[in-house]
């Protein structure tokens, strides 16, 4: 009987020691953990956006053109076709200045504008190269109207670039970046406690903001190129040079002018000569007075 009591007492003591050891180990684990620390890399950030060049740029600004209407919203991705239209045309006209003026009037009638112009005038030809930016829905109308001004069209090239895939890809990446940015801002407001974590979160937010602005700039550029098509025109006029006369025969007025210039040059030369020979004049006058005095 004493053996059974001793056995159960021993088992109870061992169980108590085991429970105390287990509780201490759990408490130690809690103490070792950092208070409210977070791992910013666990936010599920997607790879960085590809950056795109912004100038090419010619500057495609238009009076009254609001770029904000082309900005992508976080929860709305435009999947419509995005086609960039370009045309390059060279034509012969009877009068370059008049044809250029009419082309500008046609462009203005359809809300277009001239973005670049270069005029060249030589003895054999006149040429004007200029670029028209026109709303895409008026592209064909304006191009056909301007071609009607030509006597002869050397060439007319039309090209299209489909940027729908790039537009949708950047839009979806931008949407993801907005969501990640919101996640970091929430973490920064609620969970971050230490200075190190605050600096890490702000660094991540700064990089995200740069990527978002770069993507928005690229989207605005693509939207502008899609909304306004480009027409580059080369207008030229052939000039027949006049034959030069075999010899030049000056008129009366020309001869009178030449004679007056020649007479004035003689007076000028004689006047200057007096300044050069004044010592001789002085000696001559002295000899004349001396000889006259001797004769008396």
PDB file of C-alpha atoms in Angstrom:
ATOM      1  CA  UNK A   1       0.000   0.000   0.000  1.00  0.00           C
ATOM      2  CA  UNK A   2       2.834   2.349   0.815  1.00  0.00           C
ATOM      3  CA  UNK A   3       4.456   1.415  -2.489  1.00  0.00           C
ATOM      4  CA  UNK A   4       1.338   2.482  -4.449  1.00  0.00           C
ATOM      5  CA  UNK A   5       1.134   5.811  -2.598  1.00  0.00           C
ATOM      6  CA  UNK A   6       4.801   6.460  -3.290  1.00  0.00           C
ATOM      7  CA  UNK A   7       4.310   5.599  -6.961  1.00  0.00           C
ATOM      8  CA  UNK A   8       1.368   8.000  -7.458  1.00  0.00           C
ATOM      9  CA  UNK A   9       3.134  10.765  -5.548  1.00  0.00           C
ATOM     10  CA  UNK A  10       6.140  10.405  -7.818  1.00  0.00           C
ATOM     11  CA  UNK A  11       3.996  10.569 -10.953  1.00  0.00           C
ATOM     12  CA  UNK A  12       2.203  13.748  -9.759  1.00  0.00           C
ATOM     13  CA  UNK A  13       5.535  15.456  -9.000  1.00  0.00           C
ATOM     14  CA  UNK A  14       6.905  14.561 -12.459  1.00  0.00           C
ATOM     15  CA  UNK A  15       3.771  15.847 -14.141  1.00  0.00           C
ATOM     16  CA  UNK A  16       4.005  19.139 -12.261  1.00  0.00           C
ATOM     17  CA  UNK A  17       7.660  19.554 -13.230  1.00  0.00           C
ATOM     18  CA  UNK A  18       6.770  18.897 -16.878  1.00  0.00           C
ATOM     19  CA  UNK A  19       3.974  21.462 -16.886  1.00  0.00           C
ATOM     20  CA  UNK A  20       6.199  24.129 -15.295  1.00  0.00           C
ATOM     21  CA  UNK A  21       8.978  23.492 -17.852  1.00  0.00           C
ATOM     22  CA  UNK A  22       6.506  23.720 -20.769  1.00  0.00           C
ATOM     23  CA  UNK A  23       5.070  27.025 -19.484  1.00  0.00           C
ATOM     24  CA  UNK A  24       8.552  28.551 -19.103  1.00  0.00           C
ATOM     25  CA  UNK A  25       9.553  27.610 -22.641  1.00  0.00           C
ATOM     26  CA  UNK A  26       6.413  29.256 -24.061  1.00  0.00           C
ATOM     27  CA  UNK A  27       7.057  32.382 -22.038  1.00  0.00           C
ATOM     28  CA  UNK A  28      10.642  32.484 -23.326  1.00  0.00           C
ATOM     29  CA  UNK A  29       9.458  32.280 -26.912  1.00  0.00           C
ATOM     30  CA  UNK A  30       7.094  35.210 -26.358  1.00  0.00           C
ATOM     31  CA  UNK A  31       9.859  37.284 -24.816  1.00  0.00           C
ATOM     32  CA  UNK A  32      12.218  36.582 -27.741  1.00  0.00           C
ATOM     33  CA  UNK A  33       9.702  37.832 -30.336  1.00  0.00           C
ATOM     34  CA  UNK A  34      10.034  41.582 -31.342  1.00  0.00           C
ATOM     35  CA  UNK A  35       7.093  43.681 -30.342  1.00  0.00           C
ATOM     36  CA  UNK A  36       4.816  44.580 -33.221  1.00  0.00           C
ATOM     37  CA  UNK A  37       7.592  44.183 -35.822  1.00  0.00           C
ATOM     38  CA  UNK A  38       6.568  43.504 -39.401  1.00  0.00           C
ATOM     39  CA  UNK A  39       8.254  42.110 -42.465  1.00  0.00           C
ATOM     40  CA  UNK A  40       7.520  44.473 -45.292  1.00  0.00           C
ATOM     41  CA  UNK A  41       8.509  41.951 -47.932  1.00  0.00           C
ATOM     42  CA  UNK A  42       5.434  39.853 -47.070  1.00  0.00           C
ATOM     43  CA  UNK A  43       3.060  42.357 -48.639  1.00  0.00           C
ATOM     44  CA  UNK A  44       3.155  40.523 -51.938  1.00  0.00           C
ATOM     45  CA  UNK A  45       4.702  43.265 -54.048  1.00  0.00           C
ATOM     46  CA  UNK A  46       4.757  42.515 -57.744  1.00  0.00           C
ATOM     47  CA  UNK A  47       7.878  43.103 -59.880  1.00  0.00           C
ATOM     48  CA  UNK A  48       8.673  46.729 -60.638  1.00  0.00           C
ATOM     49  CA  UNK A  49       7.022  48.381 -63.603  1.00  0.00           C
ATOM     50  CA  UNK A  50       9.058  48.796 -66.749  1.00  0.00           C
ATOM     51  CA  UNK A  51       9.898  52.450 -67.227  1.00  0.00           C
ATOM     52  CA  UNK A  52       9.224  54.082 -70.555  1.00  0.00           C
ATOM     53  CA  UNK A  53      10.862  57.170 -72.154  1.00  0.00           C
ATOM     54  CA  UNK A  54       8.813  60.417 -71.997  1.00  0.00           C
ATOM     55  CA  UNK A  55       9.969  62.577 -74.807  1.00  0.00           C
ATOM     56  CA  UNK A  56      10.217  61.765 -77.694  1.00  0.00           C
ATOM     57  CA  UNK A  57       8.545  64.598 -77.191  1.00  0.00           C
ATOM     58  CA  UNK A  58       7.920  66.426 -79.081  1.00  0.00           C
ATOM     59  CA  UNK A  59       5.571  68.360 -76.860  1.00  0.00           C
ATOM     60  CA  UNK A  60       2.083  67.324 -77.926  1.00  0.00           C
ATOM     61  CA  UNK A  61       0.196  69.828 -75.810  1.00  0.00           C
ATOM     62  CA  UNK A  62      -3.024  71.280 -77.183  1.00  0.00           C
ATOM     63  CA  UNK A  63      -4.945  74.236 -75.895  1.00  0.00           C
ATOM     64  CA  UNK A  64      -7.965  72.924 -74.056  1.00  0.00           C
ATOM     65  CA  UNK A  65      -6.636  69.358 -73.867  1.00  0.00           C
ATOM     66  CA  UNK A  66      -7.112  67.896 -70.394  1.00  0.00           C
ATOM     67  CA  UNK A  67      -4.761  64.985 -69.769  1.00  0.00           C
ATOM     68  CA  UNK A  68      -6.507  64.057 -66.531  1.00  0.00           C
ATOM     69  CA  UNK A  69      -9.359  62.513 -68.466  1.00  0.00           C
ATOM     70  CA  UNK A  70      -6.977  59.867 -69.759  1.00  0.00           C
ATOM     71  CA  UNK A  71      -5.688  58.789 -66.338  1.00  0.00           C
ATOM     72  CA  UNK A  72      -6.530  55.232 -65.377  1.00  0.00           C
ATOM     73  CA  UNK A  73      -8.590  54.694 -62.255  1.00  0.00           C
ATOM     74  CA  UNK A  74      -7.713  51.924 -59.865  1.00  0.00           C
ATOM     75  CA  UNK A  75     -10.869  49.916 -60.411  1.00  0.00           C
ATOM     76  CA  UNK A  76     -11.489  50.670 -64.095  1.00  0.00           C
ATOM     77  CA  UNK A  77      -9.181  49.455 -66.890  1.00  0.00           C
ATOM     78  CA  UNK A  78     -10.025  50.620 -70.402  1.00  0.00           C
ATOM     79  CA  UNK A  79      -9.747  47.675 -72.804  1.00  0.00           C
ATOM     80  CA  UNK A  80     -10.863  49.483 -75.983  1.00  0.00           C
ATOM     81  CA  UNK A  81      -8.575  49.402 -79.007  1.00  0.00           C
ATOM     82  CA  UNK A  82      -5.758  51.951 -78.829  1.00  0.00           C
ATOM     83  CA  UNK A  83      -4.508  52.689 -82.349  1.00  0.00           C
ATOM     84  CA  UNK A  84      -1.889  55.332 -83.202  1.00  0.00           C
ATOM     85  CA  UNK A  85      -2.239  56.634 -86.768  1.00  0.00           C
ATOM     86  CA  UNK A  86       0.549  58.335 -88.703  1.00  0.00           C
ATOM     87  CA  UNK A  87       0.775  59.583 -92.279  1.00  0.00           C
ATOM     88  CA  UNK A  88       3.658  60.836 -94.407  1.00  0.00           C
ATOM     89  CA  UNK A  89       2.843  62.599 -97.679  1.00  0.00           C
ATOM     90  CA  UNK A  90       4.862  64.500-100.287  1.00  0.00           C
ATOM     91  CA  UNK A  91       3.101  66.508-102.975  1.00  0.00           C
ATOM     92  CA  UNK A  92       3.720  69.082-105.678  1.00  0.00           C
ATOM     93  CA  UNK A  93       1.620  72.260-105.569  1.00  0.00           C
ATOM     94  CA  UNK A  94       1.371  75.336-107.775  1.00  0.00           C
ATOM     95  CA  UNK A  95       2.052  77.800-104.927  1.00  0.00           C
ATOM     96  CA  UNK A  96       3.592  76.598-101.664  1.00  0.00           C
ATOM     97  CA  UNK A  97       2.506  79.577 -99.562  1.00  0.00           C
ATOM     98  CA  UNK A  98      -1.099  79.415-100.715  1.00  0.00           C
ATOM     99  CA  UNK A  99      -1.322  75.620-100.330  1.00  0.00           C
ATOM    100  CA  UNK A 100       0.173  75.816 -96.829  1.00  0.00           C
ATOM    101  CA  UNK A 101      -2.365  78.444 -95.813  1.00  0.00           C
ATOM    102  CA  UNK A 102      -5.254  76.301 -97.089  1.00  0.00           C
ATOM    103  CA  UNK A 103      -3.884  73.196 -95.319  1.00  0.00           C
ATOM    104  CA  UNK A 104      -3.720  75.104 -92.030  1.00  0.00           C
ATOM    105  CA  UNK A 105      -7.319  76.260 -92.481  1.00  0.00           C
ATOM    106  CA  UNK A 106      -8.433  72.661 -93.079  1.00  0.00           C
ATOM    107  CA  UNK A 107      -6.630  71.470 -89.949  1.00  0.00           C
ATOM    108  CA  UNK A 108      -8.119  74.259 -87.826  1.00  0.00           C
ATOM    109  CA  UNK A 109     -11.597  73.457 -89.132  1.00  0.00           C
ATOM    110  CA  UNK A 110     -11.314  69.963 -87.640  1.00  0.00           C
ATOM    111  CA  UNK A 111      -9.678  71.061 -84.338  1.00  0.00           C
ATOM    112  CA  UNK A 112      -6.136  70.291 -85.476  1.00  0.00           C
ATOM    113  CA  UNK A 113      -2.947  72.302 -85.088  1.00  0.00           C
ATOM    114  CA  UNK A 114       0.538  72.674 -86.590  1.00  0.00           C
ATOM    115  CA  UNK A 115       3.275  71.256 -84.370  1.00  0.00           C
ATOM    116  CA  UNK A 116       6.302  71.859 -86.599  1.00  0.00           C
ATOM    117  CA  UNK A 117       7.084  73.822 -89.794  1.00  0.00           C
ATOM    118  CA  UNK A 118      10.219  74.282 -91.912  1.00  0.00           C
ATOM    119  CA  UNK A 119      10.247  76.441 -95.063  1.00  0.00           C
ATOM    120  CA  UNK A 120      13.050  76.309 -97.659  1.00  0.00           C
ATOM    121  CA  UNK A 121      13.460  78.636-100.644  1.00  0.00           C
ATOM    122  CA  UNK A 122      16.154  78.147-103.321  1.00  0.00           C
ATOM    123  CA  UNK A 123      16.702  79.311-106.908  1.00  0.00           C
ATOM    124  CA  UNK A 124      15.101  76.141-108.231  1.00  0.00           C
ATOM    125  CA  UNK A 125      12.373  75.185-105.728  1.00  0.00           C
ATOM    126  CA  UNK A 126      10.299  76.180-102.731  1.00  0.00           C
ATOM    127  CA  UNK A 127       9.531  73.568-100.102  1.00  0.00           C
ATOM    128  CA  UNK A 128       7.597  73.614 -96.855  1.00  0.00           C
ATOM    129  CA  UNK A 129       7.603  70.697 -94.434  1.00  0.00           C
ATOM    130  CA  UNK A 130       5.155  70.797 -91.546  1.00  0.00           C
ATOM    131  CA  UNK A 131       3.388  68.416 -89.164  1.00  0.00           C
ATOM    132  CA  UNK A 132      -0.322  68.429 -88.382  1.00  0.00           C
ATOM    133  CA  UNK A 133      -1.827  66.911 -85.222  1.00  0.00           C
ATOM    134  CA  UNK A 134      -5.461  66.067 -85.815  1.00  0.00           C
ATOM    135  CA  UNK A 135      -8.133  64.203 -83.798  1.00  0.00           C
ATOM    136  CA  UNK A 136      -8.121  60.544 -84.808  1.00  0.00           C
ATOM    137  CA  UNK A 137     -11.740  60.515 -85.986  1.00  0.00           C
ATOM    138  CA  UNK A 138     -10.905  63.315 -88.481  1.00  0.00           C
ATOM    139  CA  UNK A 139      -7.656  61.766 -89.735  1.00  0.00           C
ATOM    140  CA  UNK A 140      -8.897  60.445 -93.100  1.00  0.00           C
ATOM    141  CA  UNK A 141     -11.039  63.499 -93.825  1.00  0.00           C
ATOM    142  CA  UNK A 142      -8.191  65.964 -93.280  1.00  0.00           C
ATOM    143  CA  UNK A 143      -5.644  63.895 -95.214  1.00  0.00           C
ATOM    144  CA  UNK A 144      -7.928  63.499 -98.238  1.00  0.00           C
ATOM    145  CA  UNK A 145      -8.826  67.213 -98.199  1.00  0.00           C
ATOM    146  CA  UNK A 146      -5.179  68.272 -98.179  1.00  0.00           C
ATOM    147  CA  UNK A 147      -4.261  65.840-100.976  1.00  0.00           C
ATOM    148  CA  UNK A 148      -6.852  67.546-103.177  1.00  0.00           C
ATOM    149  CA  UNK A 149      -4.677  70.688-103.089  1.00  0.00           C
ATOM    150  CA  UNK A 150      -1.830  68.900-104.893  1.00  0.00           C
ATOM    151  CA  UNK A 151      -1.028  68.921-108.591  1.00  0.00           C
ATOM    152  CA  UNK A 152       0.782  65.647-108.134  1.00  0.00           C
ATOM    153  CA  UNK A 153       1.238  63.363-105.102  1.00  0.00           C
ATOM    154  CA  UNK A 154       4.706  61.805-105.017  1.00  0.00           C
ATOM    155  CA  UNK A 155       3.806  59.388-102.216  1.00  0.00           C
ATOM    156  CA  UNK A 156       1.371  58.928 -99.361  1.00  0.00           C
ATOM    157  CA  UNK A 157       2.191  56.466 -96.584  1.00  0.00           C
ATOM    158  CA  UNK A 158      -0.189  55.618 -93.746  1.00  0.00           C
ATOM    159  CA  UNK A 159       0.886  53.515 -90.780  1.00  0.00           C
ATOM    160  CA  UNK A 160      -0.905  52.330 -87.647  1.00  0.00           C
ATOM    161  CA  UNK A 161       0.470  51.101 -84.343  1.00  0.00           C
ATOM    162  CA  UNK A 162      -1.697  49.032 -82.002  1.00  0.00           C
ATOM    163  CA  UNK A 163      -0.752  49.887 -78.405  1.00  0.00           C
ATOM    164  CA  UNK A 164      -3.773  48.226 -76.780  1.00  0.00           C
ATOM    165  CA  UNK A 165      -1.716  45.442 -75.205  1.00  0.00           C
ATOM    166  CA  UNK A 166       0.818  47.856 -73.758  1.00  0.00           C
ATOM    167  CA  UNK A 167      -1.960  50.154 -72.526  1.00  0.00           C
ATOM    168  CA  UNK A 168      -3.849  47.352 -70.758  1.00  0.00           C
ATOM    169  CA  UNK A 169      -0.632  45.883 -69.333  1.00  0.00           C
ATOM    170  CA  UNK A 170       0.461  49.206 -67.833  1.00  0.00           C
ATOM    171  CA  UNK A 171      -3.066  49.828 -66.538  1.00  0.00           C
ATOM    172  CA  UNK A 172      -3.233  46.477 -64.746  1.00  0.00           C
ATOM    173  CA  UNK A 173       0.238  46.961 -63.271  1.00  0.00           C
ATOM    174  CA  UNK A 174      -0.775  50.432 -62.157  1.00  0.00           C
ATOM    175  CA  UNK A 175      -3.895  49.039 -60.482  1.00  0.00           C
ATOM    176  CA  UNK A 176      -1.755  46.508 -58.603  1.00  0.00           C
ATOM    177  CA  UNK A 177       0.638  49.252 -57.526  1.00  0.00           C
ATOM    178  CA  UNK A 178      -2.229  51.293 -56.144  1.00  0.00           C
ATOM    179  CA  UNK A 179      -3.396  48.318 -54.104  1.00  0.00           C
ATOM    180  CA  UNK A 180       0.098  47.663 -52.766  1.00  0.00           C
ATOM    181  CA  UNK A 181       0.492  51.329 -51.919  1.00  0.00           C
ATOM    182  CA  UNK A 182      -2.740  51.253 -49.923  1.00  0.00           C
ATOM    183  CA  UNK A 183      -1.514  48.146 -48.118  1.00  0.00           C
ATOM    184  CA  UNK A 184       1.737  49.839 -47.125  1.00  0.00           C
ATOM    185  CA  UNK A 185      -0.115  52.964 -46.005  1.00  0.00           C
ATOM    186  CA  UNK A 186      -2.394  50.817 -43.825  1.00  0.00           C
ATOM    187  CA  UNK A 187       0.627  49.042 -42.318  1.00  0.00           C
ATOM    188  CA  UNK A 188       2.343  52.381 -41.708  1.00  0.00           C
ATOM    189  CA  UNK A 189      -0.713  53.716 -39.868  1.00  0.00           C
ATOM    190  CA  UNK A 190      -1.624  50.661 -37.775  1.00  0.00           C
ATOM    191  CA  UNK A 191       1.167  48.124 -37.333  1.00  0.00           C
ATOM    192  CA  UNK A 192       4.511  49.927 -37.556  1.00  0.00           C
ATOM    193  CA  UNK A 193       5.977  50.786 -34.148  1.00  0.00           C
ATOM    194  CA  UNK A 194       9.763  50.975 -34.512  1.00  0.00           C
ATOM    195  CA  UNK A 195      11.753  53.660 -36.328  1.00  0.00           C
ATOM    196  CA  UNK A 196      13.418  51.050 -38.541  1.00  0.00           C
ATOM    197  CA  UNK A 197      10.079  49.719 -39.748  1.00  0.00           C
ATOM    198  CA  UNK A 198       8.798  53.259 -40.379  1.00  0.00           C
ATOM    199  CA  UNK A 199      11.812  54.080 -42.541  1.00  0.00           C
ATOM    200  CA  UNK A 200      11.434  50.798 -44.455  1.00  0.00           C
ATOM    201  CA  UNK A 201       7.758  51.457 -45.112  1.00  0.00           C
ATOM    202  CA  UNK A 202       8.396  55.046 -46.257  1.00  0.00           C
ATOM    203  CA  UNK A 203      11.170  53.861 -48.572  1.00  0.00           C
ATOM    204  CA  UNK A 204       8.828  51.314 -50.150  1.00  0.00           C
ATOM    205  CA  UNK A 205       6.112  53.951 -50.530  1.00  0.00           C
ATOM    206  CA  UNK A 206       8.543  56.364 -52.206  1.00  0.00           C
ATOM    207  CA  UNK A 207       9.599  53.765 -54.777  1.00  0.00           C
ATOM    208  CA  UNK A 208       5.989  52.811 -55.430  1.00  0.00           C
ATOM    209  CA  UNK A 209       5.049  56.459 -55.956  1.00  0.00           C
ATOM    210  CA  UNK A 210       7.843  56.877 -58.531  1.00  0.00           C
ATOM    211  CA  UNK A 211       6.678  53.773 -60.409  1.00  0.00           C
ATOM    212  CA  UNK A 212       3.062  54.954 -60.322  1.00  0.00           C
ATOM    213  CA  UNK A 213       3.967  58.407 -61.684  1.00  0.00           C
ATOM    214  CA  UNK A 214       6.099  56.858 -64.432  1.00  0.00           C
ATOM    215  CA  UNK A 215       3.267  54.542 -65.474  1.00  0.00           C
ATOM    216  CA  UNK A 216       0.716  57.375 -65.410  1.00  0.00           C
ATOM    217  CA  UNK A 217       2.993  59.516 -67.569  1.00  0.00           C
ATOM    218  CA  UNK A 218       3.350  56.728 -70.117  1.00  0.00           C
ATOM    219  CA  UNK A 219      -0.422  56.203 -70.174  1.00  0.00           C
ATOM    220  CA  UNK A 220      -1.028  59.922 -70.709  1.00  0.00           C
ATOM    221  CA  UNK A 221       1.499  59.924 -73.557  1.00  0.00           C
ATOM    222  CA  UNK A 222      -0.123  56.912 -75.244  1.00  0.00           C
ATOM    223  CA  UNK A 223      -3.580  58.408 -74.794  1.00  0.00           C
ATOM    224  CA  UNK A 224      -2.474  61.658 -76.426  1.00  0.00           C
ATOM    225  CA  UNK A 225      -0.872  59.862 -79.367  1.00  0.00           C
ATOM    226  CA  UNK A 226      -4.021  57.796 -79.826  1.00  0.00           C
ATOM    227  CA  UNK A 227      -6.386  60.761 -79.522  1.00  0.00           C
ATOM    228  CA  UNK A 228      -4.388  62.948 -81.937  1.00  0.00           C
ATOM    229  CA  UNK A 229      -3.009  61.431 -85.135  1.00  0.00           C
ATOM    230  CA  UNK A 230       0.067  62.811 -86.917  1.00  0.00           C
ATOM    231  CA  UNK A 231       0.226  63.920 -90.557  1.00  0.00           C
ATOM    232  CA  UNK A 232       3.616  65.012 -91.914  1.00  0.00           C
ATOM    233  CA  UNK A 233       3.400  66.945 -95.177  1.00  0.00           C
ATOM    234  CA  UNK A 234       6.080  67.957 -97.685  1.00  0.00           C
ATOM    235  CA  UNK A 235       4.805  70.553-100.160  1.00  0.00           C
ATOM    236  CA  UNK A 236       7.111  71.751-102.896  1.00  0.00           C
ATOM    237  CA  UNK A 237       6.941  74.081-105.878  1.00  0.00           C
ATOM    238  CA  UNK A 238       9.278  74.054-108.867  1.00  0.00           C
ATOM    239  CA  UNK A 239      10.821  77.439-109.707  1.00  0.00           C
ATOM    240  CA  UNK A 240      12.226  78.138-113.196  1.00  0.00           C
ATOM    241  CA  UNK A 241      15.192  80.508-112.801  1.00  0.00           C
ATOM    242  CA  UNK A 242      15.355  83.544-115.136  1.00  0.00           C
ATOM    243  CA  UNK A 243      18.295  83.772-117.541  1.00  0.00           C
ATOM    244  CA  UNK A 244      20.843  86.403-116.569  1.00  0.00           C
ATOM    245  CA  UNK A 245      21.538  89.132-119.220  1.00  0.00           C
ATOM    246  CA  UNK A 246      24.805  88.695-121.212  1.00  0.00           C
ATOM    247  CA  UNK A 247      26.181  92.037-119.990  1.00  0.00           C
ATOM    248  CA  UNK A 248      25.064  94.759-117.667  1.00  0.00           C
ATOM    249  CA  UNK A 249      24.450  98.260-118.995  1.00  0.00           C
ATOM    250  CA  UNK A 250      24.076 100.854-116.220  1.00  0.00           C
ATOM    251  CA  UNK A 251      21.456 103.591-116.612  1.00  0.00           C
ATOM    252  CA  UNK A 252      21.770 107.370-116.318  1.00  0.00           C
ATOM    253  CA  UNK A 253      21.113 107.468-112.597  1.00  0.00           C
ATOM    254  CA  UNK A 254      23.689 104.768-111.995  1.00  0.00           C
ATOM    255  CA  UNK A 255      26.252 106.686-114.069  1.00  0.00           C
ATOM    256  CA  UNK A 256      25.439 109.958-112.253  1.00  0.00           C
ATOM    257  CA  UNK A 257      25.867 108.232-108.912  1.00  0.00           C
ATOM    258  CA  UNK A 258      29.190 106.764-110.000  1.00  0.00           C
ATOM    259  CA  UNK A 259      30.357 110.228-111.250  1.00  0.00           C
ATOM    260  CA  UNK A 260      29.411 111.908-107.994  1.00  0.00           C
ATOM    261  CA  UNK A 261      31.254 109.230-106.037  1.00  0.00           C
ATOM    262  CA  UNK A 262      34.340 109.621-108.260  1.00  0.00           C
ATOM    263  CA  UNK A 263      34.368 113.464-107.910  1.00  0.00           C
ATOM    264  CA  UNK A 264      34.028 113.231-104.171  1.00  0.00           C
ATOM    265  CA  UNK A 265      36.906 110.765-104.015  1.00  0.00           C
ATOM    266  CA  UNK A 266      39.119 113.270-105.939  1.00  0.00           C
ATOM    267  CA  UNK A 267      38.284 116.043-103.451  1.00  0.00           C
ATOM    268  CA  UNK A 268      38.972 113.737-100.570  1.00  0.00           C
ATOM    269  CA  UNK A 269      42.299 112.641-102.051  1.00  0.00           C
ATOM    270  CA  UNK A 270      43.462 116.204-102.712  1.00  0.00           C
ATOM    271  CA  UNK A 271      42.507 117.295 -99.208  1.00  0.00           C
ATOM    272  CA  UNK A 272      44.457 114.461 -97.689  1.00  0.00           C
ATOM    273  CA  UNK A 273      47.430 115.236 -99.949  1.00  0.00           C
ATOM    274  CA  UNK A 274      47.615 118.761 -98.462  1.00  0.00           C
ATOM    275  CA  UNK A 275      48.095 117.283 -95.016  1.00  0.00           C
ATOM    276  CA  UNK A 276      50.955 115.143 -96.307  1.00  0.00           C
ATOM    277  CA  UNK A 277      52.853 117.966 -98.101  1.00  0.00           C
ATOM    278  CA  UNK A 278      52.273 120.836 -95.661  1.00  0.00           C
ATOM    279  CA  UNK A 279      56.005 121.119 -94.824  1.00  0.00           C
ATOM    280  CA  UNK A 280      56.808 121.694 -98.514  1.00  0.00           C
ATOM    281  CA  UNK A 281      54.081 124.287 -98.745  1.00  0.00           C
ATOM    282  CA  UNK A 282      55.482 126.106 -95.700  1.00  0.00           C
ATOM    283  CA  UNK A 283      59.023 126.167 -97.138  1.00  0.00           C
ATOM    284  CA  UNK A 284      57.734 127.366-100.517  1.00  0.00           C
ATOM    285  CA  UNK A 285      55.837 130.228 -98.945  1.00  0.00           C
ATOM    286  CA  UNK A 286      58.911 131.236 -96.944  1.00  0.00           C
ATOM    287  CA  UNK A 287      61.135 131.275-100.085  1.00  0.00           C
ATOM    288  CA  UNK A 288      58.555 133.331-101.980  1.00  0.00           C
ATOM    289  CA  UNK A 289      58.420 135.973 -99.269  1.00  0.00           C
ATOM    290  CA  UNK A 290      62.253 136.096 -99.007  1.00  0.00           C
ATOM    291  CA  UNK A 291      62.792 136.529-102.735  1.00  0.00           C
ATOM    292  CA  UNK A 292      60.133 139.243-102.917  1.00  0.00           C
ATOM    293  CA  UNK A 293      61.859 141.112-100.050  1.00  0.00           C
ATOM    294  CA  UNK A 294      65.278 140.944-101.820  1.00  0.00           C
ATOM    295  CA  UNK A 295      63.853 142.385-105.048  1.00  0.00           C
ATOM    296  CA  UNK A 296      62.516 145.384-103.171  1.00  0.00           C
TER     297      UNK A 296
END
